[in-house]
Amino acid sequence: MNALLLPLLALPAIGIVSLLLFRRARVLQWLLFLLAAGALVATAALLYGRWELSAGLSLGVATLGFRNTPLGWLFFAFSSGLTLFIALFSLSYNDRRHSSGVAPLWMILLAATMGIFFAGDWIAFLVAWEIMGWTSFFIIAHGRESSFRASIYYYTLSLIGTAALLAALFTVWRLTGTLDLDGSLAALAALWTAQPGAVTLVALLLAVSFLAKSALGPFFMWPALAHAEAPDDFSAYLSGVMIKYGLFALVRLVLPLFGPAYAGATVQGTPVFLYILGWIGGLTAVWGTLLAVRENDMKRMMAYSTVSNMGYILVALSVNTVFGVAAALFHIFNHMIFKGTIFLSLAAVKYRTGERQLHRLGGLAYRMPVTFFAFLIGIIAAAGIPPMSGFASKWMVIQSLFSRRMLLLAVPVLFASTASFMYLYRGLHGIYLGQLSPRFRDVRPAPPLQMLAMLLLMLAVYAVGTFPGLALLPIRDALAGLQEVIGAGGVGSQIPVTLGTIMGVSSRINLTTVSFVFLGSFIGVLVLYLLGKRRSRVEWLDTYTAGEDPAEWNMTPEQYHYAYRFYEPFEKMINPLLERLSLERAYESLARSFRRLSGSVARALSGGGAGVAVALLALAVILIVGVAR
Amino acid sequence: MSVLKSILAGFAAMAVGLFFMGVGRQISARLQRRVGPPLWQPYVDVIKCFARKSTSHHFIMDLGSMMGLAGLVAAATLLPVAGWLPFPSGGPLIVILYLMPIGYLGMAMGVSASGNPLAAIGIGRALTLMVGYEVPFAILLLSIVAAFNTSLLSVMAQVQSGGLGTWNAVRMPLGFIAALIAMQAMLAEKPFDAMIAPAEIASGPMVELGGKFLGMAFLQHAVSIYVVTGLVVNMFLGGAASVPVFFLKQLVLFSLTMGVNGIFARFRIEQATAFLWLSAGSLALVQLVLNLILY
């Protein structure tokens, strides 16, 4: 048993044991969870560089193969690091009043995550994918009625994804005769001239599965439900790690199909299939942003923001160069840390206030300064503004588009990136600034452990923003082995990067300089500020009201907090568009017809007697036999 | 040395921007048949603001005001003036376009912390308008990349150094018109001044600012005039061979803006955004497609 297999088996075992033994002592469960997260980080350190390591788990009928690859390791290391910060937060968050009791399941999920990243064959990948699906289903539901509905929604999409994945697995086996991931992918990539239709089918089935997981394209709506209803600390994991599985799988399983052996049609140098995916990504980015702008629930807003970020990443992947993949991986990493920071900050707010609606919050920065700064740093990074992380990766996404002259696709990306300022600022204003409600006058700052987790993440966001090489150098090393698998050589086949600089297509930037320029400007302005005459502090209701006293016309701070329907003029502009193109309505009508169908089948089975049942069964048997032959 | 040069660039941006503001006030006054304030009035205003007592609601308000000015000053130090830069950066346009929002968001954060709903309404409008003008401007950036494969301002200026015929304003007239419309909105002049709207929301973001906070807001506006006109000069008017010529080109652009400001009424914010997308946005998009075909 080696370092690869041990956590895969030990984590679920510890999870089940802790579920059975410590049902009354939930703090112990969370302590174990923290230890497990720490152990994963240690495992990541152990596994680094040992790329020959592999393990097999024999289950009698099949053997699950796992292999340590640079790409899998990269995702594993990044996600384990984030998990450790979240575990630190969770230990404090899950006290007597807020405990969700999901720690044992979460430990099994950690093992499944590791399984996905290190899967060496299709069976192992599928098994890990399924375990991930149902553990997260139970975690999102966590014993609440409203959460359960969101969870069903999430699971239905997961099932669609799994069905597509299973179909892809069978097709791959049929075409190549092997279930080994690398072997079958190489065999498939060589089939472009002989059987282009079959390879496209595999790519399509896989894409459906992975787009569903990463909430891309027509699957954009599950995060808003699942992220919002999941336990607050788990939302950070959902948005930070879980939604990236689909993107990881796209890099691992779909991009290699479009390697140098690709012989089909191309648009601007990238395969048609990927070009379409790129536009799906670009439109997802715009769509998620527009939905986030008009959202009044803080967790749903940030969930839509996650959707739009997934869109950018898909755009970068569609370029199909090593530089593009590096941009995608870098944005995945940045999104992990800044969205983790944002969701932890929201969790801390919910922990202290129990509120989620923007217009019912307000002014919390004056009571929870560290939480506020975590959110601020997070949104600066999310907006892609230097000197925080997020700018560099968005810049790389744009540069990767430049390298193929895919400039029209850059338009939706830049639109989404600019419009993201709107909802990010709205969150900042609605939750943390403006008027402090008297209900929250005595709110205390977040507990020390929660603050520690947020501070560490803030530091990471700033450090990567100033020294992008901290993340990009490992990414470059991980991609070194993929040179011959991904895309056409030549343009963007290298990632020229040092600790502070990135060499793009249209220019070269030094993020360290940019960061110091901003810091220097800030110091200069601070001097100006100090030169000015001293300021005095006044209360928040003591504002300009054209000579009226708000108290005299019974104005309370809550009424004075402008947060509800913040962008009403903008909503008026976009609502007709959003309503006309509403996918939810299409899904609802689909659901209605399914209900009718299932109702008539049920009636036929119960009323029509055994004849119909026998006929259906016979049909099924005939189908199975026919396919098997 | 480059630190000293950067400080020089920062102060130059403020000083030149304030001078432009003075000229702008003169133009407005003449259009309204007034005598108008003297050219040095903005300097006097800023100095007076810094010398007056002020009130603040929280240190986040102080921090936000400082972030607001710092973001724009940082952008100004990256702007090539007739090829001159305080340190070798080449004038990265994408970085500048993303550094300016930190100024606006810092300002937004500062005035949000004041708790005045009028300020929040103003910021909401400002950010809506920002989507209106940043998108066309970003498309213009893309069309220049399509033509010359660079996003460095100094290279853009160099490409156009061969006289009037090589200016992008001549080569890409649609893009230049789009840039002028976007610039009008970037500088929040009429018809795109719904976020300030003094008679309606009491100057919006500025409503709670007094003393040195107002002074910093003035300086921020001055630097933004300097940076925005500087961007357009580098992108479309061929940069300049010497610093005075560069400033002169900036001044011509700003005078044009103030002239338009003097004769237009105010758009509502959704009208303004829609107008920007339909006019500047579609012009820029056509230019982008043209450049993709032509170059």
Tab-separated table of C-alpha atoms in Angstrom, chain A residues 268 365-367 369 372-373 376 380 383-387 391 394-395 398-399 402 405 407-408 410-411 413-415 417-422 425-426 428-429 432-435 505-509 513-514 517-518 521-523 525-526 528-545 560-562 566-567 569-570 572-574, chain B residues 14 50-60 62-63 65-67 69-71 73-74 77-78 87 89 92 94-95 98-99 101-102 105 108-109 112-118 120-121 123-124 127-128 130-131 134-135 138-139 141-142 145-147 149-152 202 207-208 212-213 216 219 268-270 273-274 277 285 288-289 291-293 295:
chain	number	residue	atom	x	y	z
A	268	GLN	CA	-8.843	30.102	-36.561
A	365	ALA	CA	-17.819	46.302	8.047
A	366	TYR	CA	-18.010	48.563	11.085
A	367	ARG	CA	-18.480	45.520	13.334
A	369	PRO	CA	-13.529	44.488	9.929
A	372	PHE	CA	-14.950	42.876	5.465
A	373	PHE	CA	-11.341	42.981	4.314
A	376	LEU	CA	-12.825	43.273	-0.233
A	380	ILE	CA	-10.790	42.997	-6.032
A	383	ALA	CA	-12.959	41.831	-10.577
A	384	GLY	CA	-9.539	41.146	-12.065
A	385	ILE	CA	-7.993	44.332	-10.732
A	386	PRO	CA	-4.289	44.488	-9.912
A	387	PRO	CA	-2.551	44.101	-7.457
A	391	PHE	CA	-5.873	40.113	-12.900
A	394	LYS	CA	-7.714	37.120	-16.788
A	395	TRP	CA	-4.897	38.863	-18.648
A	398	ILE	CA	-7.185	37.439	-23.089
A	399	GLN	CA	-3.617	36.932	-24.312
A	402	PHE	CA	-4.848	37.053	-29.003
A	405	ARG	CA	-6.699	36.077	-33.221
A	407	LEU	CA	-10.768	38.504	-30.909
A	408	LEU	CA	-14.529	38.296	-31.318
A	410	ALA	CA	-12.780	38.242	-26.340
A	411	VAL	CA	-15.769	40.608	-26.517
A	413	VAL	CA	-15.183	37.891	-21.922
A	414	LEU	CA	-14.406	41.588	-21.549
A	415	PHE	CA	-18.102	42.416	-21.186
A	417	SER	CA	-15.335	41.097	-16.755
A	418	THR	CA	-16.511	44.727	-16.703
A	419	ALA	CA	-20.077	43.965	-15.663
A	420	SER	CA	-18.728	41.911	-12.778
A	421	PHE	CA	-17.772	45.190	-11.070
A	422	MET	CA	-21.494	45.845	-10.748
A	425	TYR	CA	-19.676	46.287	-5.598
A	426	ARG	CA	-23.331	45.620	-4.852
A	428	LEU	CA	-19.749	45.051	-0.809
A	429	HIS	CA	-22.248	47.859	-0.363
A	432	TYR	CA	-20.738	45.559	4.586
A	433	LEU	CA	-21.220	49.264	3.920
A	434	GLY	CA	-24.061	51.738	4.022
A	435	GLN	CA	-26.178	51.927	7.140
A	505	VAL	CA	1.415	37.784	-27.144
A	506	SER	CA	0.704	41.489	-27.372
A	507	SER	CA	2.806	42.592	-24.407
A	508	ARG	CA	4.720	41.472	-21.388
A	509	ILE	CA	3.751	42.441	-17.868
A	513	THR	CA	6.101	46.244	-10.623
A	514	VAL	CA	2.385	46.883	-11.069
A	517	VAL	CA	3.368	51.057	-8.437
A	518	PHE	CA	-0.040	50.839	-6.814
A	521	SER	CA	0.828	55.629	-5.364
A	522	PHE	CA	-1.112	54.733	-2.274
A	523	ILE	CA	1.726	55.905	-0.034
A	525	VAL	CA	-1.748	59.750	-1.600
A	526	LEU	CA	-1.524	58.879	2.089
A	528	LEU	CA	-1.325	64.077	0.737
A	529	TYR	CA	-4.124	62.927	3.003
A	530	LEU	CA	-2.026	63.471	6.123
A	531	LEU	CA	-1.023	66.939	4.882
A	532	GLY	CA	-4.676	67.951	4.770
A	533	LYS	CA	-6.437	69.288	7.814
A	534	ARG	CA	-7.630	66.711	10.361
A	535	ARG	CA	-11.028	65.128	9.931
A	536	SER	CA	-13.577	64.480	12.659
A	537	ARG	CA	-15.844	61.457	13.016
A	538	VAL	CA	-19.631	61.764	12.777
A	539	GLU	CA	-22.444	59.208	12.995
A	540	TRP	CA	-23.937	57.501	9.942
A	541	LEU	CA	-27.356	59.104	10.160
A	542	ASP	CA	-25.667	62.502	10.304
A	543	THR	CA	-25.623	62.879	6.529
A	544	TYR	CA	-26.685	65.450	3.961
A	545	THR	CA	-30.481	65.451	3.695
A	560	TYR	CA	-31.999	54.493	4.791
A	561	HIS	CA	-29.911	51.581	3.487
A	562	TYR	CA	-30.155	51.678	-0.296
A	566	PHE	CA	-29.841	48.366	-6.515
A	567	TYR	CA	-29.474	48.417	-10.308
A	569	PRO	CA	-32.433	50.922	-14.387
A	570	PHE	CA	-30.054	48.217	-15.563
A	572	LYS	CA	-35.138	47.248	-16.727
A	573	MET	CA	-32.743	46.982	-19.663
A	574	ILE	CA	-31.774	43.342	-19.290
B	14	MET	CA	-2.560	66.219	-11.229
B	50	PHE	CA	-7.195	70.503	1.828
B	51	ALA	CA	-6.995	73.412	4.281
B	52	ARG	CA	-10.590	73.030	5.491
B	53	LYS	CA	-11.967	70.871	8.300
B	54	SER	CA	-13.804	67.770	7.144
B	55	THR	CA	-15.991	65.023	8.525
B	56	SER	CA	-15.744	61.305	7.975
B	57	HIS	CA	-17.969	58.433	9.036
B	58	HIS	CA	-15.468	55.617	9.343
B	59	PHE	CA	-11.850	54.868	8.489
B	60	ILE	CA	-13.121	52.815	5.515
B	62	ASP	CA	-10.761	57.553	4.437
B	63	LEU	CA	-9.243	54.388	2.985
B	65	SER	CA	-10.937	57.958	-0.861
B	66	MET	CA	-7.201	57.274	-0.803
B	67	MET	CA	-7.580	54.085	-2.866
B	69	LEU	CA	-6.892	58.613	-6.029
B	70	ALA	CA	-4.087	56.053	-5.790
B	71	GLY	CA	-5.571	53.823	-8.500
B	73	VAL	CA	-2.248	58.012	-10.081
B	74	ALA	CA	-0.872	54.502	-10.592
B	77	THR	CA	2.508	56.591	-14.118
B	78	LEU	CA	2.022	53.877	-16.740
B	87	PHE	CA	10.104	53.443	-15.757
B	89	SER	CA	6.708	49.532	-18.801
B	92	PRO	CA	0.401	48.394	-20.963
B	94	ILE	CA	-4.878	46.399	-20.400
B	95	VAL	CA	-3.210	47.099	-17.055
B	98	TYR	CA	-7.922	47.609	-15.056
B	99	LEU	CA	-6.079	50.013	-12.733
B	101	PRO	CA	-11.506	50.828	-11.964
B	102	ILE	CA	-9.660	50.432	-8.671
B	105	LEU	CA	-14.247	51.264	-6.882
B	108	ALA	CA	-17.323	53.925	-4.408
B	109	MET	CA	-16.269	52.079	-1.278
B	112	SER	CA	-20.645	53.866	0.535
B	113	ALA	CA	-19.168	53.910	4.008
B	114	SER	CA	-20.727	57.331	4.505
B	115	GLY	CA	-24.155	55.711	4.606
B	116	ASN	CA	-25.859	58.321	2.426
B	117	PRO	CA	-28.340	56.671	0.054
B	118	LEU	CA	-27.860	59.420	-2.547
B	120	ALA	CA	-25.116	54.811	-3.235
B	121	ILE	CA	-27.596	55.695	-5.990
B	123	ILE	CA	-22.413	54.861	-7.525
B	124	GLY	CA	-24.996	52.418	-8.841
B	127	LEU	CA	-21.082	51.445	-12.410
B	128	THR	CA	-23.949	50.916	-14.849
B	130	MET	CA	-19.065	51.996	-16.721
B	131	VAL	CA	-20.384	48.846	-18.391
B	134	GLU	CA	-15.783	50.111	-20.935
B	135	VAL	CA	-17.175	47.527	-23.329
B	138	ALA	CA	-12.322	47.227	-24.727
B	139	ILE	CA	-13.505	46.420	-28.257
B	141	LEU	CA	-8.409	47.772	-27.722
B	142	LEU	CA	-9.175	44.509	-29.522
B	145	VAL	CA	-4.599	44.408	-31.351
B	146	ALA	CA	-6.155	43.004	-34.528
B	147	ALA	CA	-4.290	45.595	-36.575
B	149	ASN	CA	-0.803	42.844	-32.507
B	150	THR	CA	0.212	44.983	-29.558
B	151	SER	CA	-1.487	46.240	-26.428
B	152	LEU	CA	1.390	48.551	-25.476
B	202	ALA	CA	-27.167	66.129	-4.836
B	207	VAL	CA	-22.667	64.298	-1.531
B	208	GLU	CA	-20.893	63.446	1.735
B	212	LYS	CA	-9.748	67.110	1.949
B	213	PHE	CA	-12.098	64.323	0.808
B	216	MET	CA	-9.059	64.238	-3.345
B	219	LEU	CA	-7.714	65.486	-7.936
B	268	ARG	CA	-31.244	58.868	-18.005
B	269	ILE	CA	-28.829	56.138	-17.016
B	270	GLU	CA	-30.455	53.294	-18.950
B	273	THR	CA	-25.944	52.856	-21.389
B	274	ALA	CA	-28.116	51.725	-24.279
B	277	TRP	CA	-23.749	50.184	-26.630
B	285	LEU	CA	-17.476	46.220	-33.309
B	288	LEU	CA	-12.960	45.263	-35.074
B	289	VAL	CA	-14.447	43.112	-37.823
B	291	ASN	CA	-9.541	45.218	-38.872
B	292	LEU	CA	-9.767	41.436	-38.600
B	293	ILE	CA	-10.407	41.308	-42.342
B	295	TYR	CA	-4.915	43.287	-41.413
